[in-house]
C-alpha positions as a printed NumPy array, in Angstrom:
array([[ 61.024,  96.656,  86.125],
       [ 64.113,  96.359,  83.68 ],
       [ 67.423,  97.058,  85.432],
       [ 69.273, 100.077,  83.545],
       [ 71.836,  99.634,  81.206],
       [ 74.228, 102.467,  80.09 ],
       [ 74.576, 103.146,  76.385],
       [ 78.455, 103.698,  75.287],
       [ 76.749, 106.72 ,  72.912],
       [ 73.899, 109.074,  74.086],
       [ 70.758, 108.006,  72.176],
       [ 68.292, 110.726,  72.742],
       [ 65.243, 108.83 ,  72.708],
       [ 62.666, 109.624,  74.753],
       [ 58.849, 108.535,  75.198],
       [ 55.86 , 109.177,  77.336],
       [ 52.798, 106.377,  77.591],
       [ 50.393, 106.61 ,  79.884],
       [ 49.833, 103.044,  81.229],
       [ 46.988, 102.96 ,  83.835],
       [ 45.193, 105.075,  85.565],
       [ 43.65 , 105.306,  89.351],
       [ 41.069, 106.66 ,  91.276],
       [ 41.905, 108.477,  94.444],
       [ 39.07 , 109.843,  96.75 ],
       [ 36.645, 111.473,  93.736],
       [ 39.263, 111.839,  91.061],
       [ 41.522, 110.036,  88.68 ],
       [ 45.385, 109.883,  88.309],
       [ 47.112, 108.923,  85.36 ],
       [ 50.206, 106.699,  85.582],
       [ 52.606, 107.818,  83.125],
       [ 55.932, 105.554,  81.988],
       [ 58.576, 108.514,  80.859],
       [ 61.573, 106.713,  79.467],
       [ 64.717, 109.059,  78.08 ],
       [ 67.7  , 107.056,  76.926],
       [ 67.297, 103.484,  78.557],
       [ 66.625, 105.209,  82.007],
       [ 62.472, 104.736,  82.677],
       [ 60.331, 106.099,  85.799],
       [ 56.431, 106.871,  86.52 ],
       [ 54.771, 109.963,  87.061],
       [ 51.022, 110.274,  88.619],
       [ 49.213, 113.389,  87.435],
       [ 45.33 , 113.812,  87.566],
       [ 43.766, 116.107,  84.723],
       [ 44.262, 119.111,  86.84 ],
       [ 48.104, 118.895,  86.178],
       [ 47.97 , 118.565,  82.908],
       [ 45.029, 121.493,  82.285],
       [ 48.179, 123.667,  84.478],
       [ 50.717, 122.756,  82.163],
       [ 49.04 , 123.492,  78.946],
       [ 47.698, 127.079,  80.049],
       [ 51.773, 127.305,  80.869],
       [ 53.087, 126.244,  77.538],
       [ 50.006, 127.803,  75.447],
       [ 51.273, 131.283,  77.281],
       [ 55.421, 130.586,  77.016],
       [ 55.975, 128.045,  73.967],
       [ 53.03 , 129.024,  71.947],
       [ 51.286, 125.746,  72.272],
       [ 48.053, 124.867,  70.491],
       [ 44.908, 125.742,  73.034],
       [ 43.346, 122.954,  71.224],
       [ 45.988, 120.256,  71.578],
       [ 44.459, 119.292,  75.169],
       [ 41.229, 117.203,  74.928],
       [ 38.784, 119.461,  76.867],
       [ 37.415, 119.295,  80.824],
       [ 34.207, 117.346,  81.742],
       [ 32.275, 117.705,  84.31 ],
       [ 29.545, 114.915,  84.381],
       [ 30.755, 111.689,  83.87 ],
       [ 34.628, 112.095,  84.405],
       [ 35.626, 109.187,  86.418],
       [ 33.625, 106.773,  83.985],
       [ 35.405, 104.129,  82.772],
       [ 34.723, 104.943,  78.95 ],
       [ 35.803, 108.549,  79.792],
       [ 38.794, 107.263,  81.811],
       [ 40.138, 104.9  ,  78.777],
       [ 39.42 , 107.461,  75.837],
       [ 41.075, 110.947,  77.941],
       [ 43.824, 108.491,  78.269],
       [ 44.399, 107.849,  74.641],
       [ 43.902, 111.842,  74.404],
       [ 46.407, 112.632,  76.606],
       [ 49.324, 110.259,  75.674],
       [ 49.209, 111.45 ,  72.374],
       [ 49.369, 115.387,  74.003],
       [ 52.459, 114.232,  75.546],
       [ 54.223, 112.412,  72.731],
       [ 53.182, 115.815,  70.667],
       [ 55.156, 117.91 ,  72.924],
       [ 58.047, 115.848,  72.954],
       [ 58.243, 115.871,  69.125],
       [ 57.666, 119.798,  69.413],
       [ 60.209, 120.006,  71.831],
       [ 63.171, 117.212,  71.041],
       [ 66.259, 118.72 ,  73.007],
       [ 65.285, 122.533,  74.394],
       [ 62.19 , 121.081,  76.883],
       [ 60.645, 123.651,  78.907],
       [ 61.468, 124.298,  82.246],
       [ 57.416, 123.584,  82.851],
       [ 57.178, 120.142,  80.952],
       [ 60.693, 119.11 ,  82.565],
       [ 59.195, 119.528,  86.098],
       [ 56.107, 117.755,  84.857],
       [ 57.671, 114.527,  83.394],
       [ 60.322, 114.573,  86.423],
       [ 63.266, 115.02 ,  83.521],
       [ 64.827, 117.326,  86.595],
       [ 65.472, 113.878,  88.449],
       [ 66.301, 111.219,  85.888],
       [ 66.558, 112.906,  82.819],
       [ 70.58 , 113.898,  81.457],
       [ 69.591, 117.347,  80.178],
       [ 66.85 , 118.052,  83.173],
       [ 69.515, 116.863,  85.793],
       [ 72.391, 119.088,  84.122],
       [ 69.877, 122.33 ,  83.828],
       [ 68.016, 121.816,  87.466],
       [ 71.789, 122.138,  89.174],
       [ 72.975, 124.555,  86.75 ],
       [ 70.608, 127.377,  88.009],
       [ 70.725, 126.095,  91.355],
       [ 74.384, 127.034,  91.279],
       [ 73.608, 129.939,  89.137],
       [ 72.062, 131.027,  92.16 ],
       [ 73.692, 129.924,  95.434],
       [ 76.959, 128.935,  93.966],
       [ 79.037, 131.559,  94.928],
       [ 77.857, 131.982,  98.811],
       [ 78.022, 127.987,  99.494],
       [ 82.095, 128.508,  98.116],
       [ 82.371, 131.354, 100.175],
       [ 80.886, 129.523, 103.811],
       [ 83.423, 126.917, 102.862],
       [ 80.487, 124.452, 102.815],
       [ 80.551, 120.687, 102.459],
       [ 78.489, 120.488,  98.774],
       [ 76.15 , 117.136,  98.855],
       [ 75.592, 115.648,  95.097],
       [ 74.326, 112.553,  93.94 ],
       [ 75.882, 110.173,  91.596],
       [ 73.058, 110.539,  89.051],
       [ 73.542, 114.119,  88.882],
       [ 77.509, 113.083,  88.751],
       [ 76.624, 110.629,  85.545],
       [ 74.532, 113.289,  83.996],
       [ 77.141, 115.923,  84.157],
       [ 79.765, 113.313,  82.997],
       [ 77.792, 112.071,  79.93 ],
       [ 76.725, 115.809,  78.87 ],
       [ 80.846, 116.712,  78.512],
       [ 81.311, 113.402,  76.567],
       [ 78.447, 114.28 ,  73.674],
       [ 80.27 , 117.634,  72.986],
       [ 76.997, 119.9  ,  72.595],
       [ 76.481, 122.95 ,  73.269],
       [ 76.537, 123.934,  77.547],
       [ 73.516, 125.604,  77.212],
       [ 70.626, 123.655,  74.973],
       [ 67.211, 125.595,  76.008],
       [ 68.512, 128.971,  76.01 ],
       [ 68.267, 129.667,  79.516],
       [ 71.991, 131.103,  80.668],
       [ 70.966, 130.223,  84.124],
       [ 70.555, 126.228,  82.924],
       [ 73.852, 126.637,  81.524],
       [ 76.518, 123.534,  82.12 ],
       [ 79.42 , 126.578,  82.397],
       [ 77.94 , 127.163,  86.598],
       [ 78.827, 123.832,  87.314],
       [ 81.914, 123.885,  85.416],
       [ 83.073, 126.929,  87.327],
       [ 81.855, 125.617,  90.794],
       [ 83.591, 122.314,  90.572],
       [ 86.8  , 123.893,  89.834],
       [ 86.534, 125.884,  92.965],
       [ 84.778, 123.996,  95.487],
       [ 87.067, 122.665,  98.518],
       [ 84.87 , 119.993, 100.644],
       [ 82.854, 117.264,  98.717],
       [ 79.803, 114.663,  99.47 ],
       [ 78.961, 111.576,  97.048],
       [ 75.963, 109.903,  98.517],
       [ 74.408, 106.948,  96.848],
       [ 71.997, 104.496,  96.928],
       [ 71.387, 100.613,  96.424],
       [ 68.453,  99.744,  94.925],
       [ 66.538, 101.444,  92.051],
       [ 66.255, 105.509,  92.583],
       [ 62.545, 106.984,  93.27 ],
       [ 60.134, 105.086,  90.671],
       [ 62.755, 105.094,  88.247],
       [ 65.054, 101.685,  87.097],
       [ 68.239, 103.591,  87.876],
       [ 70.675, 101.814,  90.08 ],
       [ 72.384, 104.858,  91.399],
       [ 75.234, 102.689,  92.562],
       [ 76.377, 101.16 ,  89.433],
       [ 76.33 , 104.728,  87.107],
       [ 79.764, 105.334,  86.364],
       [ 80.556, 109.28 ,  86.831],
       [ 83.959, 111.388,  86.482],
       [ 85.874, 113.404,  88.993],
       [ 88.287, 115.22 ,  87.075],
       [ 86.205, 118.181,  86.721],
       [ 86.763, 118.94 ,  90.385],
       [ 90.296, 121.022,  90.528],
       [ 90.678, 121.844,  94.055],
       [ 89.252, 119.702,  96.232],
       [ 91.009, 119.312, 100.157],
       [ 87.897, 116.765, 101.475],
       [ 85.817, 114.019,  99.466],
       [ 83.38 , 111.397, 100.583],
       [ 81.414, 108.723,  98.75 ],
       [ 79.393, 106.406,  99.657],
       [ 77.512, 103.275,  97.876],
       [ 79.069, 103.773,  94.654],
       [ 81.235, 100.815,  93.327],
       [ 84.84 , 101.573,  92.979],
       [ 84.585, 100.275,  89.305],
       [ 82.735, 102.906,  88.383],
       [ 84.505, 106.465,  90.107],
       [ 86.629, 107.637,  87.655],
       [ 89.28 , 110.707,  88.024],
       [ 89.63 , 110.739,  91.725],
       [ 93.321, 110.51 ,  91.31 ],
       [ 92.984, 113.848,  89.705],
       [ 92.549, 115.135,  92.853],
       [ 95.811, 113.803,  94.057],
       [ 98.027, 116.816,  94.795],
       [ 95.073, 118.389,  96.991],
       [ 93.24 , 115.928,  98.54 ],
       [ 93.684, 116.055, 102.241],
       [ 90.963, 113.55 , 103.902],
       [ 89.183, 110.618, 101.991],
       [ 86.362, 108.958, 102.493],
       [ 85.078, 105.656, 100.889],
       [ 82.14 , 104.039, 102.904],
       [ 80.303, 100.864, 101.307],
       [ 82.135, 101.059,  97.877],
       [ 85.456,  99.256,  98.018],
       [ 86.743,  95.389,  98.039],
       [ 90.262,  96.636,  97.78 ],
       [ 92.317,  99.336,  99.166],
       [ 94.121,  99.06 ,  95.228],
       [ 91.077,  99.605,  93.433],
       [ 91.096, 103.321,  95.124],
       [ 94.528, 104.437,  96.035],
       [ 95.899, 103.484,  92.621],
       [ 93.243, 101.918,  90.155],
       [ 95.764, 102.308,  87.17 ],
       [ 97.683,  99.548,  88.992],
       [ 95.507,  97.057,  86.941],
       [ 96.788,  98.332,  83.668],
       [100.667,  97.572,  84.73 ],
       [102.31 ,  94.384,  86.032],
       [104.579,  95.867,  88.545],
       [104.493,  99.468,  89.446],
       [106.242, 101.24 ,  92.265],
       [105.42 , 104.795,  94.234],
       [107.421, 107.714,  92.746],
       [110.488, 108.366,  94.75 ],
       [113.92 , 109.771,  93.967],
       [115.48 , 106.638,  93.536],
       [114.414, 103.568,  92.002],
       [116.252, 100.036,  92.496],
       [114.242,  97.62 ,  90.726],
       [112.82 ,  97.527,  87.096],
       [109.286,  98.77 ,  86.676],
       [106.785,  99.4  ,  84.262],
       [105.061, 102.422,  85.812],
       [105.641, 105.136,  88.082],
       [102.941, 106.076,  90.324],
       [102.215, 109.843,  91.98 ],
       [101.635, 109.373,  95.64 ],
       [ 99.185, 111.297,  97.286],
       [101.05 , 113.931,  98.389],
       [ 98.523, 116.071, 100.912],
       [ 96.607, 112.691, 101.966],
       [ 96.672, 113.001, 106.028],
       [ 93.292, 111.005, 106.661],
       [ 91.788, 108.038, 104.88 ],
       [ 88.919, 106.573, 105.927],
       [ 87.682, 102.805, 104.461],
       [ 85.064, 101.964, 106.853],
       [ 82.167,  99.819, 106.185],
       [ 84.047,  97.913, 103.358],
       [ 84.322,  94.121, 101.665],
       [ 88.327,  94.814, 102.108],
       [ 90.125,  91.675, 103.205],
       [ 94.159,  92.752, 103.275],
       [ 95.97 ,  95.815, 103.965],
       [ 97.709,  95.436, 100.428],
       [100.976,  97.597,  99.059],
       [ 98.882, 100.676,  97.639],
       [ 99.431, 102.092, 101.059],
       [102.747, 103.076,  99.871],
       [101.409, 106.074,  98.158],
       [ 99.911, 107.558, 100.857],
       [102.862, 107.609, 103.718],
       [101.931, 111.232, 105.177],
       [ 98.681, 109.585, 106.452],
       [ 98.014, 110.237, 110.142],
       [ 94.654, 108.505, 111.061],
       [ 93.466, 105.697, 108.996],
       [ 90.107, 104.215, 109.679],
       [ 90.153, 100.465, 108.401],
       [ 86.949,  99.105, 111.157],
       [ 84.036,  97.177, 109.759],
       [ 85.788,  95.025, 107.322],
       [ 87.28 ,  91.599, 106.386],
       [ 91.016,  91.863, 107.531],
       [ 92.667,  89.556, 109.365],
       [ 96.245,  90.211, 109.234],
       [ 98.173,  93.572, 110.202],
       [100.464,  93.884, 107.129],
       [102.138,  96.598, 105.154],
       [101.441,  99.407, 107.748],
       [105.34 , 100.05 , 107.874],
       [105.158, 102.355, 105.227],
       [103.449, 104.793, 107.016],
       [105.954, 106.579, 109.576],
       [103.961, 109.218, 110.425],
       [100.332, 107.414, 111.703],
       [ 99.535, 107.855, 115.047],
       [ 95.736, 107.242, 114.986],
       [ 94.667, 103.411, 113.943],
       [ 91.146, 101.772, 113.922],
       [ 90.839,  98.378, 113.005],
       [ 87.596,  97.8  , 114.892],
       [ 85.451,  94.579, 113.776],
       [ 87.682,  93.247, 111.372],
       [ 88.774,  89.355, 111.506],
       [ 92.111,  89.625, 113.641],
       [ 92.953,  86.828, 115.643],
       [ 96.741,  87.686, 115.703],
       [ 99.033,  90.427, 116.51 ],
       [102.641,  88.95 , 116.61 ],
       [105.345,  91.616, 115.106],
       [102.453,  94.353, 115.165],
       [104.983,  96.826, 117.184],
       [107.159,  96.239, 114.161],
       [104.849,  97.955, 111.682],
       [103.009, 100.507, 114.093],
       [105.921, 102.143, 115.774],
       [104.629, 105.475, 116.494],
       [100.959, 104.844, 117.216],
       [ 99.251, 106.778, 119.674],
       [ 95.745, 105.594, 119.622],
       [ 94.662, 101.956, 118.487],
       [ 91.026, 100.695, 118.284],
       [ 90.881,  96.982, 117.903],
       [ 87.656,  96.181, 119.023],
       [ 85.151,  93.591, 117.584],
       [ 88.301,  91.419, 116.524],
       [ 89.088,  87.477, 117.253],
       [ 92.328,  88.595, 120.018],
       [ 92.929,  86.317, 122.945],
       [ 96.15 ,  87.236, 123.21 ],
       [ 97.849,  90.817, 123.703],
       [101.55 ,  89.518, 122.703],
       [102.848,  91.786, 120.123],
       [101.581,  94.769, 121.742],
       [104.333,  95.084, 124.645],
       [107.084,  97.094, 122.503],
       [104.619, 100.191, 121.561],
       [105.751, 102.315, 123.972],
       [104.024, 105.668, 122.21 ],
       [100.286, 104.019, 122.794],
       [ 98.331, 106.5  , 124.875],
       [ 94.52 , 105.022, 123.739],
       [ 93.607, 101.067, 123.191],
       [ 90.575,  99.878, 122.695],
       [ 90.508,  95.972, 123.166],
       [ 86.441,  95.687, 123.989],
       [ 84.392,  92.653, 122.582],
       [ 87.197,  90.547, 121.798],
       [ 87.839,  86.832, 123.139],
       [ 90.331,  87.704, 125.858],
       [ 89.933,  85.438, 129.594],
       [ 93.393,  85.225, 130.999],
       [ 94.452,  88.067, 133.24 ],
       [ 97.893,  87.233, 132.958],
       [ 97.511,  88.812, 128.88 ],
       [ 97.722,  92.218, 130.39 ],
       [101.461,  92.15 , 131.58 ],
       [101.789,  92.557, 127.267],
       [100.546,  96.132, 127.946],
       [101.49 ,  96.904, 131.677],
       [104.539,  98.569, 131.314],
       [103.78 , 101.067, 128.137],
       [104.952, 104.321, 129.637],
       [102.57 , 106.035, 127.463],
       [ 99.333, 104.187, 127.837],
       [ 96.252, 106.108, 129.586],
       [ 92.719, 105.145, 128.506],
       [ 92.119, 100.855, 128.077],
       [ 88.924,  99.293, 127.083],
       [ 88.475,  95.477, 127.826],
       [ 84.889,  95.691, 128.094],
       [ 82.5  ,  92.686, 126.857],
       [ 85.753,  90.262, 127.008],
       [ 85.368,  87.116, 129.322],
       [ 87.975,  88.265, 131.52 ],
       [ 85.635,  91.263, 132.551],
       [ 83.489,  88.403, 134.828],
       [ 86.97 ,  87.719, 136.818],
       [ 85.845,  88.607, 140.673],
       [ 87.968,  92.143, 141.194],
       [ 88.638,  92.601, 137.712],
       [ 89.511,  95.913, 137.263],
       [ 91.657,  95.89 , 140.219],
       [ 93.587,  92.587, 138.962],
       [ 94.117,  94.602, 135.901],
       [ 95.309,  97.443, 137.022],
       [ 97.569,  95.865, 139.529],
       [ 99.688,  95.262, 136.259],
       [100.339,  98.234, 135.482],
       [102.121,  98.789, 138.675],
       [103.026, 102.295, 139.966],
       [101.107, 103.618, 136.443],
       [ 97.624, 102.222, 138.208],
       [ 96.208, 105.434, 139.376],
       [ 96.928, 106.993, 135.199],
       [ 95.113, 104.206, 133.746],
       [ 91.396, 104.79 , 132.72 ],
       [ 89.366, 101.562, 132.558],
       [ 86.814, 100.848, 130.007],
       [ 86.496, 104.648, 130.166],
       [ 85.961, 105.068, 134.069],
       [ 88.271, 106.505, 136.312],
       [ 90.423, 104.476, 139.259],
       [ 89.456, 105.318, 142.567],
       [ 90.685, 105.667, 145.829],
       [ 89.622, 102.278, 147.272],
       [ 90.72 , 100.574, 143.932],
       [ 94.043, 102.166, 144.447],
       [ 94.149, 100.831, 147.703],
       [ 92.931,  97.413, 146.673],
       [ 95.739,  97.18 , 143.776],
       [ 98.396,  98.21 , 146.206],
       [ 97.71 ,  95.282, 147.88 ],
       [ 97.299,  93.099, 145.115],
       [100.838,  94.346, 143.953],
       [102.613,  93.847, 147.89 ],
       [101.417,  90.128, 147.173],
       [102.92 ,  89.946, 143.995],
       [105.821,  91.313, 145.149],
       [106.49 ,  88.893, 148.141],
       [105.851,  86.032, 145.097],
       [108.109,  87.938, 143.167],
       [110.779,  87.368, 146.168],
       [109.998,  84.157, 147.014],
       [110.068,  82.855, 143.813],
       [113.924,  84.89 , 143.259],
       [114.885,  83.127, 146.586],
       [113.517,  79.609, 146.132],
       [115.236,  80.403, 142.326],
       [118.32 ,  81.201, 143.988],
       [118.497,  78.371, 146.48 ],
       [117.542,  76.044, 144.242],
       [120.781,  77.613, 141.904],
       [123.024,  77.459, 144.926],
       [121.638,  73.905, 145.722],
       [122.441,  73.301, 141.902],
       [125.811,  74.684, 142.383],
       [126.746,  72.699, 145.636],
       [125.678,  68.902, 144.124],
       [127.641,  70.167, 140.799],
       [130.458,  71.38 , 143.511],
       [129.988,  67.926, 145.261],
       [129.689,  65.666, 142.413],
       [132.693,  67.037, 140.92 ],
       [134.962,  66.12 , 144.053],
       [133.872,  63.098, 144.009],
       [134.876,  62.246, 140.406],
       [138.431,  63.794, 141.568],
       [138.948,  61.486, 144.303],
       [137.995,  58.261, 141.977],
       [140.581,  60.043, 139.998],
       [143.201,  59.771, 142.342],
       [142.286,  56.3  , 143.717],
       [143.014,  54.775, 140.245],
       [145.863,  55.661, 139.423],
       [148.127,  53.194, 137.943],
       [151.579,  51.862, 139.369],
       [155.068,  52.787, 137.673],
       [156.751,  50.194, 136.241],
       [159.404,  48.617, 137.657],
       [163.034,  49.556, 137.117],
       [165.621,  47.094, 136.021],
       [167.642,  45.208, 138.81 ],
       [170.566,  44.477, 138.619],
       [172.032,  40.911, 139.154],
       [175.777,  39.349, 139.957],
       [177.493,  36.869, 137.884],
       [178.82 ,  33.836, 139.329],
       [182.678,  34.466, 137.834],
       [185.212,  36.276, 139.057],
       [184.95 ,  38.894, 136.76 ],
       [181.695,  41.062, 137.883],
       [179.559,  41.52 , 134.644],
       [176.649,  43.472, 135.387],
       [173.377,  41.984, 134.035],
       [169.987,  42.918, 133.38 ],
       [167.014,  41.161, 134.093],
       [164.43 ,  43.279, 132.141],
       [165.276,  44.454, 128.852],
       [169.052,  44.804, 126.911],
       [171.938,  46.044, 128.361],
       [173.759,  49.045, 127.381]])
């Protein structure tokens, strides 16, 4: 069947053809192709169905009695039969659409499924839905579950401008939703991959509009493409947690999808140091934001616009560096489960004030980075690549740190590994919970053990350190000496002074044998 395509105008055609027919058990079913706009689906009605929906619309509508070809009794699954009350009956149908071109019956609606993939027969089914439970599901404070197709539909009826009512029915009228969406607090998006019910609709792909919904605190969508969700930034100045499951490749392309109209943009902020060309609204009531279940391979710069977040969810995705997280002083709950990290050198740097860290499912074999965040209480390490118990002295002296999870890591097939492990945390041993069991008495007695040994080490290796400095000391010491006795040995010799020597005369002249007189 022919994918859907989405027309930039509303077309209004629609057309019913009945193109087969089967027989089930003693009776026949008619397969009919509906198509409205360039959305098509099949219906399956036998005769039955369609005898009920003329005596309906011969009552309501004043239909003609005579416009259905009549019942028969002998003969009626014959394949003449079959073929001609086929001809009869596509040609009732397309006669009823003509008689009814925008204001369809409730009756013929329900019959040619327009409530489920038809614009108007979407819009009106809700409508008096809402019309009728509206107002209590506001009042429980429920979470309100909608489908992107009804999303679309509601979307493309406020872009053609028509009247909100089009059948005369005030309960079908487009004003219920209007009202509800403006009020309703806690919001559900589900979608679907693949085409919708018989119908060529890929629910995933419709584009649909948020602005309509004024107050909302809670939102989640899932399997619609980012492309396509329009006016959630609308929602801004409300929106309290976020949800985006199976939708995203980016972070960008939901916390700020303007930011491809602009080439540079910064957060708004009091002051503003650099040149830009547009000034971004944060999310100003934004606490949680989850991206689960993404395509999204960085942590990119749009996190800058949400810096009251608390608990981020990040797990199931592509990322394999920890970058950017800086920005956000005030998160204390982190889960970057089954992502690609294989690195986490200057992560204490960006996560300062995290309490709880899920990093399972990564690439780790190393814990260095992780020694400095000294407000973890929760870390989940399991089904990573980690073998050396010697990794956790990273973590052994967080003050903070209660609950550890190493399972499924090929350090967990150590003999004694949980009490190697919790030997490093020292005098903390008996606060630690291992891979979510608690220490017991004998393991406490087992570590302090393993730390007395590591303690005489510890002293050993100090003393054998400190002869080895004094030996160090004494050959330095030594050797010195030595090079100040060579010292002394070679000195030089003064030179000799003059002497002086006696003439042969009389008359004593003093003389010099080295150098001039005076």
């Amino acid at each position: 069947m022919e994918a859907a395509r989405f027309p930039a105008e509303d077309s209004e055609g629609r057309d019913a053809r009945i193109v087969g027919s089967e027989l089930v058990e003693n009776y026949t079913v008619y397969i009919i192709q509906v198509k409205a706009d360039f959305h098509q689906w099949t219906v399956k009605h036998r005769y039955s169905d369609f005898h009920d929906l003329h005596e309906k619309l011969t009552g309501e509508k004043m239909v003609d009695k005579n416009l259905l070809p009549p019942k028969k009794i002998i003969g009626k699954n014959s394949r003449s039969l079959v073929e001609k009350r086929q001809k009869e009956l596509e040609v009732y149908l397309q006669t009823l659409l003509a008689k009814f071109p925008t204001a369809t019956p409730k009756v013929l609606s329900s019959f040619l499924h327009f409530h489920l993939y038809e614009i108007n027969g979407i819009t009106a089914a809700l409508s008096e839905e809402l019309f009728h439970r509206g107002e209590q599901l506001l009042l429980a404070g429920e979470v309100f579950n909608i489908r992107p197709l009804q999303l679309y539909a509601i979307t493309q009826q406020l872009r053609k401008g028509k009247p909100t009512c089009v059948n005369g029915d005030a309960k079908t009228d487009l004003g219920h939703i209007l009202d509800f969406t403006c009020r309703l607090k806690y919001l559900k998006i589900s979608g679907t991959r693949g085409p919708v019910g018989t119908s060529n609709i890929q629910e995933h792909l419709l584009p649909f509009d948020l602005s309509v919904f004024k107050s909302l605190q809670q939102i989640e969508i899932n399997h619609c493409e980012a492309k396509h969700i329009q006016g959630l930034i609308s929602s801004k100045p409300t929106l309290a947690t976020l949800s985006i499951q199976f939708s995203a490749a980016s972070m960008k392309d939901i916390l700020v999808p303007e930011a491809s109209e602009f080439d540079h943009w910064e957060p708004e902020c009091p002051v503003l140091e650099c040149p830009v060309t547009a000034i971004v609204p944060t999310w100003k009531s934004l606490t949680t934001l989850d991206m689960s279940h993404n395509w999204i391979s960085n942590i990119d710069d749009s996190v800058k616009l949400i810096r009251k977040i608390e608990f981020l969810d990040l797990s199931h995705n592509e990322i394999s560096t920890v970058e950017n997280l800086q920005h956000l002083y005030n998160l204390i709950h982190l889960d970057l489960s089954y992502n690609k990290l294989a690195s986490l050198e200057g992560v204490h740097a960006k996560l300062g004030n995290i309490k709880t860290l899920n990093l399972a499912g990564n690439l780790l074999e190393s814990l260095c980075g992780l020694n400095k965040l000294y407000s973890l209480v929760n870390l989940d390490l399991s089904n990573n690549k980690i073998e050396q118990i010697e990794e956790i002295r990273n973590i052994g002296r967080l003050p903070c740190l209660e609950k550890l999870v190493l399972s499924n890591n090929p350090l967990t097939i150590i003999p004694d590994y949980r009490t190697k492990v919790l030997a490093k945390f020292w005098d903390r041993a008996s606060e630690v919970c291992l891979d979510n069991t608690s220490t017991t008495e004998k393991e406490l007695d087992t570590v302090e053990v393993l730390k007395a040994i590591e303690k005489a080490k510890e002293a050993k290796n100090k003393a054998n350190n400190s002869n080895k400095k004094i030996s160090e000391d004494s050959r330095l010491t030594a050797s010195s000496s030595k090079a100040n006795c060579s010292s002394l040995n070679a000195r030089p010799s003064s030179p000799s002074l003059p002497r002086p020597v006696s003439s042969s005369k009389g008359n004593h002249v003093l003389k010099y044998t080295n150098g001039v007189g005076p």
